[in-house]
Tab-separated table of C-alpha atoms in Angstrom:
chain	number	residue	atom	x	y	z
A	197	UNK	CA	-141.153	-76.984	81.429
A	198	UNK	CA	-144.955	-77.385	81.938
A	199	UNK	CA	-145.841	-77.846	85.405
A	200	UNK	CA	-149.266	-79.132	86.478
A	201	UNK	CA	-151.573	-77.193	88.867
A	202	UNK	CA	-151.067	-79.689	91.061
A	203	UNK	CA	-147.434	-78.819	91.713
A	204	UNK	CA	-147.805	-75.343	91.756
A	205	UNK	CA	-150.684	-75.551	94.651
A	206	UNK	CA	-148.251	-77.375	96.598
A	207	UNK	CA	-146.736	-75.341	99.810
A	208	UNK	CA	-143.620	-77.350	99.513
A	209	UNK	CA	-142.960	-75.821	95.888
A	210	UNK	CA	-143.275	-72.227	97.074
A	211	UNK	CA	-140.588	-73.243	99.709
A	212	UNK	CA	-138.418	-74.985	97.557
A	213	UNK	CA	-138.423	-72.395	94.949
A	214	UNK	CA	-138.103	-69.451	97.277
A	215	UNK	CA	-134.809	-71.172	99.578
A	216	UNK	CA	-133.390	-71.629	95.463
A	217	UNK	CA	-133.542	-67.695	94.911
A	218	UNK	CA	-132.338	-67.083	97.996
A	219	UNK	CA	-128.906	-68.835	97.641
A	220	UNK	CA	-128.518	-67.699	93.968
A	221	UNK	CA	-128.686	-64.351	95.392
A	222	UNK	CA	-126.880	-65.102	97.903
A	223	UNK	CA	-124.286	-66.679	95.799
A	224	UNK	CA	-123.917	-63.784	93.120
A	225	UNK	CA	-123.186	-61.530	96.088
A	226	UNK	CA	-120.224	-63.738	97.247
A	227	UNK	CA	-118.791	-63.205	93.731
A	228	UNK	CA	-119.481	-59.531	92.903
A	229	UNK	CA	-115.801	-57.899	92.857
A	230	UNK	CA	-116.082	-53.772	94.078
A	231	UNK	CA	-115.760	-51.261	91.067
A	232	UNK	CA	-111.977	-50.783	90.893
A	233	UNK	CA	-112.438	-46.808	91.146
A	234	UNK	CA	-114.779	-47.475	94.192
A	235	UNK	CA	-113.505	-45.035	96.547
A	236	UNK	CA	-114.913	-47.308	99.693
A	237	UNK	CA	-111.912	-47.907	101.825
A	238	UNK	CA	-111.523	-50.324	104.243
A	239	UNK	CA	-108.406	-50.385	107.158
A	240	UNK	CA	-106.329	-48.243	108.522
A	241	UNK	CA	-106.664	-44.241	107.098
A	242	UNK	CA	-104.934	-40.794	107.422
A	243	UNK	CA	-101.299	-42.417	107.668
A	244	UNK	CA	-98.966	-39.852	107.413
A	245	UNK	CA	-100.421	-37.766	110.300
A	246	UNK	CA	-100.231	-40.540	112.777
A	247	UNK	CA	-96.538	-41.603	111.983
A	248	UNK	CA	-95.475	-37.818	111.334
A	249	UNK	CA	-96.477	-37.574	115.170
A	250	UNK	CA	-95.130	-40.974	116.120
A	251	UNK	CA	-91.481	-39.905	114.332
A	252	UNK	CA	-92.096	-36.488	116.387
A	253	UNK	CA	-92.657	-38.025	119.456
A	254	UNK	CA	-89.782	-40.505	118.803
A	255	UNK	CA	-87.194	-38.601	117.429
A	256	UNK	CA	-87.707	-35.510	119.702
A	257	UNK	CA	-84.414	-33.258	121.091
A	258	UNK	CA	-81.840	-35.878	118.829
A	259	UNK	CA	-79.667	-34.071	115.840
A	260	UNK	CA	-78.482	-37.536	114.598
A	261	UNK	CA	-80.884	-40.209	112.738
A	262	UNK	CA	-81.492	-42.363	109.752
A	263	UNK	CA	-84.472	-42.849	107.623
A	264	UNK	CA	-84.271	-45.225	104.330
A	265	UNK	CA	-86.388	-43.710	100.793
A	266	UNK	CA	-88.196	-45.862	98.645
A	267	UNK	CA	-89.804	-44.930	95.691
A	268	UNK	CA	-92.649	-46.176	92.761
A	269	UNK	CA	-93.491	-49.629	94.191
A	270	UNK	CA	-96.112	-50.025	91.344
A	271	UNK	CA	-97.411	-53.410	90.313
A	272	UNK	CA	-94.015	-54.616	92.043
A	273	UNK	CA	-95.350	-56.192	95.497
A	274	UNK	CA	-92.947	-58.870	95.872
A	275	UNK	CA	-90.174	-56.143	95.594
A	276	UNK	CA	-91.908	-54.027	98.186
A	277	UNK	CA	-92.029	-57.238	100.603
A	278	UNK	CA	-88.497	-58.198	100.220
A	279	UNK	CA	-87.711	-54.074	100.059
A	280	UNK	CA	-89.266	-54.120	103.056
A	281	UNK	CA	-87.856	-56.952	105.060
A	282	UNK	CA	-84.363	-56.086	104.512
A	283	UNK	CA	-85.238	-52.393	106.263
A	284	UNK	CA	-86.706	-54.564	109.229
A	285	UNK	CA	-83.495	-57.081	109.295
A	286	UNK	CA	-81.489	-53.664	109.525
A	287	UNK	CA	-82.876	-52.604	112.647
A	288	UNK	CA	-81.188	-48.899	112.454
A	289	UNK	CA	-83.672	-46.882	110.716
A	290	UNK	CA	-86.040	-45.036	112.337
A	291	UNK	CA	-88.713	-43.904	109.367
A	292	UNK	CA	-88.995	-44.615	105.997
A	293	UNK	CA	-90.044	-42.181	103.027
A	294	UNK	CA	-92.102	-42.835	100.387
A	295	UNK	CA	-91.489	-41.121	97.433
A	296	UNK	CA	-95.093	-41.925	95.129
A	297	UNK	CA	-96.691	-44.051	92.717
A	298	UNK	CA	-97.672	-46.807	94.909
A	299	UNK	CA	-100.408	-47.554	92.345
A	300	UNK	CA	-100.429	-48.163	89.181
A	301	UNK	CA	-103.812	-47.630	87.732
A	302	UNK	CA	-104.813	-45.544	90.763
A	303	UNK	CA	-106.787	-48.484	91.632
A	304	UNK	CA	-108.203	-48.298	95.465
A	305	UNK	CA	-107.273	-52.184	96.005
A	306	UNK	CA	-103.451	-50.926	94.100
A	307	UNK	CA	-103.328	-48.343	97.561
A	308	UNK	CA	-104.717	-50.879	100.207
A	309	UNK	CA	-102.217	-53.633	99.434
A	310	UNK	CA	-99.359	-51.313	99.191
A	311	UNK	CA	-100.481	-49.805	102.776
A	312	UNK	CA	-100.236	-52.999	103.929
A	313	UNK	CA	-97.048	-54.314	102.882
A	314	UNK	CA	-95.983	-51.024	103.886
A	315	UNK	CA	-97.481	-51.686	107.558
A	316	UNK	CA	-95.291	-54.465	107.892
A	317	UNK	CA	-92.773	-52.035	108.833
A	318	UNK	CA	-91.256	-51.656	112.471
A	319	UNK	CA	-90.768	-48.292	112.128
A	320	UNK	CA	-93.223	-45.134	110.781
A	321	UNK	CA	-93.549	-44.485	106.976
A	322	UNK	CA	-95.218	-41.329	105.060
A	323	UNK	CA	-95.993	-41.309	101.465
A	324	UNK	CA	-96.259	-38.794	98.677
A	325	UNK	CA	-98.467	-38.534	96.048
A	326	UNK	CA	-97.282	-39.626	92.724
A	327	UNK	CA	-98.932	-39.055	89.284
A	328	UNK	CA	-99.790	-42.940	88.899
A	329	UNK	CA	-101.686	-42.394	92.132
A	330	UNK	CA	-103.895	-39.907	90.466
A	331	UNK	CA	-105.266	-41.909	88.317
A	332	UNK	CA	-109.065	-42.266	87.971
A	333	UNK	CA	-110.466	-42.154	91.621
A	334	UNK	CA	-106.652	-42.258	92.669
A	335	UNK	CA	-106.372	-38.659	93.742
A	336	UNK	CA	-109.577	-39.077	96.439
A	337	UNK	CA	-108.352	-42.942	97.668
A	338	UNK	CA	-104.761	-41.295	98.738
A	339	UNK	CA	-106.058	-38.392	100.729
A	340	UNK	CA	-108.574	-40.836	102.413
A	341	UNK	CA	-105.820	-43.682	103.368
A	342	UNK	CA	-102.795	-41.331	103.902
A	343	UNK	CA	-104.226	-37.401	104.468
A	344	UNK	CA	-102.889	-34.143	103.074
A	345	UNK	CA	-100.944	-33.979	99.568
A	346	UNK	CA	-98.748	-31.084	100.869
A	347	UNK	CA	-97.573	-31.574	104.407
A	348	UNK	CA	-94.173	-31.244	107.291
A	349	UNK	CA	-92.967	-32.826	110.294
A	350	UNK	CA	-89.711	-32.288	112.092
A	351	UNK	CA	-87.975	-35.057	113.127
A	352	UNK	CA	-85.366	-34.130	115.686
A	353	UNK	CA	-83.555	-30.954	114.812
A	354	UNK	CA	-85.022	-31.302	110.529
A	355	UNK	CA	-88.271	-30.142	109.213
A	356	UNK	CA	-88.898	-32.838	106.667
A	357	UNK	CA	-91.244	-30.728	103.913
A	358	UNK	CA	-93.418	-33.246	101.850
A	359	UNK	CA	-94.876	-32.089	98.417
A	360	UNK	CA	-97.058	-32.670	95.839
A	361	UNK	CA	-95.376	-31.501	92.562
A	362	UNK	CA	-97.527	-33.815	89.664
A	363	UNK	CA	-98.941	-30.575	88.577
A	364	UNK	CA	-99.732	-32.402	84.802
A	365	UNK	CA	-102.065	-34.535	86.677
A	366	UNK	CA	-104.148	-31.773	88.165
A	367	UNK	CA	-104.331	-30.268	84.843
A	368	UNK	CA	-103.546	-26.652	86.583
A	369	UNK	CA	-106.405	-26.921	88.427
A	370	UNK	CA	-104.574	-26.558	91.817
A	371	UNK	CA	-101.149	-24.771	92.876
A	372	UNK	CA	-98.958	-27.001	92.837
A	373	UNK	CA	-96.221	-26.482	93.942
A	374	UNK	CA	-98.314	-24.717	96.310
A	375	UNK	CA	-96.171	-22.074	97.086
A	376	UNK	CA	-98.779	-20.805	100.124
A	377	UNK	CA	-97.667	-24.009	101.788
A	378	UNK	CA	-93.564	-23.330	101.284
A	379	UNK	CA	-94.356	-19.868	102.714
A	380	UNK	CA	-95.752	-21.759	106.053
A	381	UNK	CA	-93.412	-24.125	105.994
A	382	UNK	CA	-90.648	-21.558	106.032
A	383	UNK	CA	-92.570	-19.703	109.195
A	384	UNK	CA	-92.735	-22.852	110.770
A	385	UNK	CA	-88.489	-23.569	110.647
A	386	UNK	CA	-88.466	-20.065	112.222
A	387	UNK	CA	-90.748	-20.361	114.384
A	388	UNK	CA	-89.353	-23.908	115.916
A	389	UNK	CA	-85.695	-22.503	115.098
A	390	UNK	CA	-84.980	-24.950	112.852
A	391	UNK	CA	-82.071	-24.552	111.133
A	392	UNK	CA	-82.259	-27.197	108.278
A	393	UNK	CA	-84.481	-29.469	105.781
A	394	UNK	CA	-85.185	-31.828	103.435
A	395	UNK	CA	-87.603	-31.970	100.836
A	396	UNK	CA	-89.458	-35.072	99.612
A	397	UNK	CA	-91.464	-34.962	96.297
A	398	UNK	CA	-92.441	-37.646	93.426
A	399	UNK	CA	-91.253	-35.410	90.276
A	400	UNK	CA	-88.837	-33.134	90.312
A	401	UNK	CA	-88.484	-29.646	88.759
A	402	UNK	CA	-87.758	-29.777	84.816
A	403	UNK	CA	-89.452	-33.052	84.593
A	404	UNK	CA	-92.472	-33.930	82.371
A	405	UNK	CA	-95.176	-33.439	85.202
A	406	UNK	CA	-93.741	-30.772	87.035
A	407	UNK	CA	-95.427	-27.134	86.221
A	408	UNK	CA	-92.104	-26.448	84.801
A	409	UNK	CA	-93.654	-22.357	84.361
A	410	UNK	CA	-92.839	-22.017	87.994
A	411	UNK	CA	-89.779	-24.316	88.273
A	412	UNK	CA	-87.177	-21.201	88.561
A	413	UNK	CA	-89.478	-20.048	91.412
A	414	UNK	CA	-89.800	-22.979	93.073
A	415	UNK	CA	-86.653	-22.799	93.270
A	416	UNK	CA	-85.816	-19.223	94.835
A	417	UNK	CA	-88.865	-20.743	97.704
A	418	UNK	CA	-86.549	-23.197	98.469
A	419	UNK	CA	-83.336	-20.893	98.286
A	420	UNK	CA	-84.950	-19.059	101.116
A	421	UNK	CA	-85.608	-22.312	103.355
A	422	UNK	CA	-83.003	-21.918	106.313
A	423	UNK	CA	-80.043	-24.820	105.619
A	424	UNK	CA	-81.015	-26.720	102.444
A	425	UNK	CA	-79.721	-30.325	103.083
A	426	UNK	CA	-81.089	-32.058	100.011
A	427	UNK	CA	-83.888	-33.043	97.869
A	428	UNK	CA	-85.626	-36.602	97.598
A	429	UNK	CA	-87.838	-37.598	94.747
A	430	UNK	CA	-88.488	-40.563	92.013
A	431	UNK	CA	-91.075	-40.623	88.822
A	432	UNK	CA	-88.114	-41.626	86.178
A	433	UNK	CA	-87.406	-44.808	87.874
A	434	UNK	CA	-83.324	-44.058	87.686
A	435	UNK	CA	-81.104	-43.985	90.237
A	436	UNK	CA	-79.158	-40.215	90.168
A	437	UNK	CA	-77.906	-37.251	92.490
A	438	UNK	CA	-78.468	-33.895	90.233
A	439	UNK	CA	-77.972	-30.503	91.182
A	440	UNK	CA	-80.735	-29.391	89.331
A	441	UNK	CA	-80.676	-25.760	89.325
A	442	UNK	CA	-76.644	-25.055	89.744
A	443	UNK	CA	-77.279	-24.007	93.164
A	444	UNK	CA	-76.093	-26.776	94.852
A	445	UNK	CA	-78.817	-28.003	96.127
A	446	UNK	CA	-78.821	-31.932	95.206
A	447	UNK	CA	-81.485	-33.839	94.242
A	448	UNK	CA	-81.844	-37.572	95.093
A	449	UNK	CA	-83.557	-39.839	92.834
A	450	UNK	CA	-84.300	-42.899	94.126
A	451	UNK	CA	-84.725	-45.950	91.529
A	452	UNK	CA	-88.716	-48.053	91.201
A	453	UNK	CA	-88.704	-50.882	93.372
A	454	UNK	CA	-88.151	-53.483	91.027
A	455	UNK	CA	-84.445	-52.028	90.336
A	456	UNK	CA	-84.662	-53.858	94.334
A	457	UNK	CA	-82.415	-50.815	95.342
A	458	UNK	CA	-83.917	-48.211	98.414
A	459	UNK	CA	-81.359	-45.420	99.972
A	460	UNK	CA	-80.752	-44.564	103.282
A	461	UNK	CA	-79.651	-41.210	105.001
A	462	UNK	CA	-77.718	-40.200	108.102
A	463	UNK	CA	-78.285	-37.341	109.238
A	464	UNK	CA	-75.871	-36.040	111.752
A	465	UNK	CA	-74.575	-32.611	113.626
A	466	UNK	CA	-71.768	-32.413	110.511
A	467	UNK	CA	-74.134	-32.655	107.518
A	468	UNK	CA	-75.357	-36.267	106.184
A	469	UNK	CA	-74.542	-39.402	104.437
A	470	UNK	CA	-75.616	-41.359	102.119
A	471	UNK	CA	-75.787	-45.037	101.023
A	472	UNK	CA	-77.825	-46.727	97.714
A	473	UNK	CA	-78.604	-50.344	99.582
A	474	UNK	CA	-78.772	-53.643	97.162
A	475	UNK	CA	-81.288	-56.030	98.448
């Protein structure tokens, strides 16, 4: 469109034109979405340190508890919500385990609206990494929203030892199992005079991501943990209680969310029980 020189000397035009650029700008902003493997994080961070403390703090001096285990919650939010809601209506846990692959894609916005269905939660949660949740900028958006990949806490008379065994996903890069950290872990029980654990991972020895080179001495690290109770873990999206290894040491697989099946432990002085909850 021709415009006369008229209408371009006029003030008002400039004014006109400029407030128009202005709110298109302003406009394309409003709809710009985040790159989905933008690592910019926004809410509450470093999870499993503060609850690891507040199930420390809460759970001090007792030898009997009960803590409910969860597992891949991927894509499957509604699940999650009503997965979680029955754990509130319960009101007898007192922490809940994660067992990995709250994302699917390893999307950042996949982490932040688990975390906060997940925060809905009366009582303290800690997650593990899975191998979903390593997935493109995955690996860096856990770390920064829930902390270590490897890490303990003893609640009452337990050390609870939480791992990162999606070796596959690391491509060898890192230990893992990091056997360095087992060692600690084990100096730690001693140290405290603890006299038994559990152990919480995503995959579990023999499976597809595990380093499966070092599953037969994973397991001899975890023969010489003081008083073996049990292991937790998910990935294959079954419900199942293995003994792995022969040992007797059983392994606990808890079923994906959208099975809409969670388990919950009680630990007491005699040993534990166990119950697969329907919800």
């Amino acid at each position: 469109m021709l415009m006369s020189n008229r209408t371009t000397q006029n003030p008002r035009f400039f004014q006109w034109t400029a407030a128009f650029l202005v709110g298109c700008v302003l406009t394309a902003c409003d709809m710009l979405e985040s790159h989905p493997y933008d690592t910019r994080v926004t809410g509450e961070t470093h999870i499993n340190a503060k609850n690891c403390a507040r199930i420390e703090a809460a759970l001090k001096g007792r030898t009997s508890f009960r803590f409910a285990f969860l597992t891949d919650t991927q894509r499957w939010y509604d699940a999650t919500v009503d997965a979680v809601d029955d754990i509130r209506r319960r009101n007898d846990i007192d922490f809940v385990l994660h067992g990995g692959d709250q994302s699917d894609f390893g999307v950042t916005k996949e982490f932040l609206w688990m975390r906060d269905i997940l925060n809905r939660l009366d009582v303290p949660y800690v997650c593990v990494i899975g191998n979903h949740d390593c997935l493109g900028t995955g690996k860096d958006v856990f770390r920064t929203v829930y902390g270590d990949t490897n890490f303990g806490f003893t609640a009452g008379d337990m050390r609870l030892v939480c791992l990162n065994t999606v070796a596959l996903e690391y491509d060898y890069s890192e230990p893992i199992p990091d056997f360095d950290f087992l060692v600690k872990e084990q100096q730690r029980m001693r140290q405290d005079s603890l006299k038994r654990c559990v152990f919480l991972m995503h995959a579990a020895p023999k499976s597809d991501v595990f380093n499966n080179n070092v599953a037969t001495v994973f397991q001899h690290y975890l023969y010489d943990f003081p008083g073996v109770q049990f292991c937790l873990h998910g990935h294959t999206h079954a419900l199942s209680v293995t003994d792995i290894f022969g040992d007797g040491t059983l392994y606990y697989q808890c079923p994906n969310i959208d099975k809409r099946k969670y388990l919950v432990f009680t630990i007491h002085e005699e040993g534990y029980d166990y119950e697969v909850v329907e919800f």
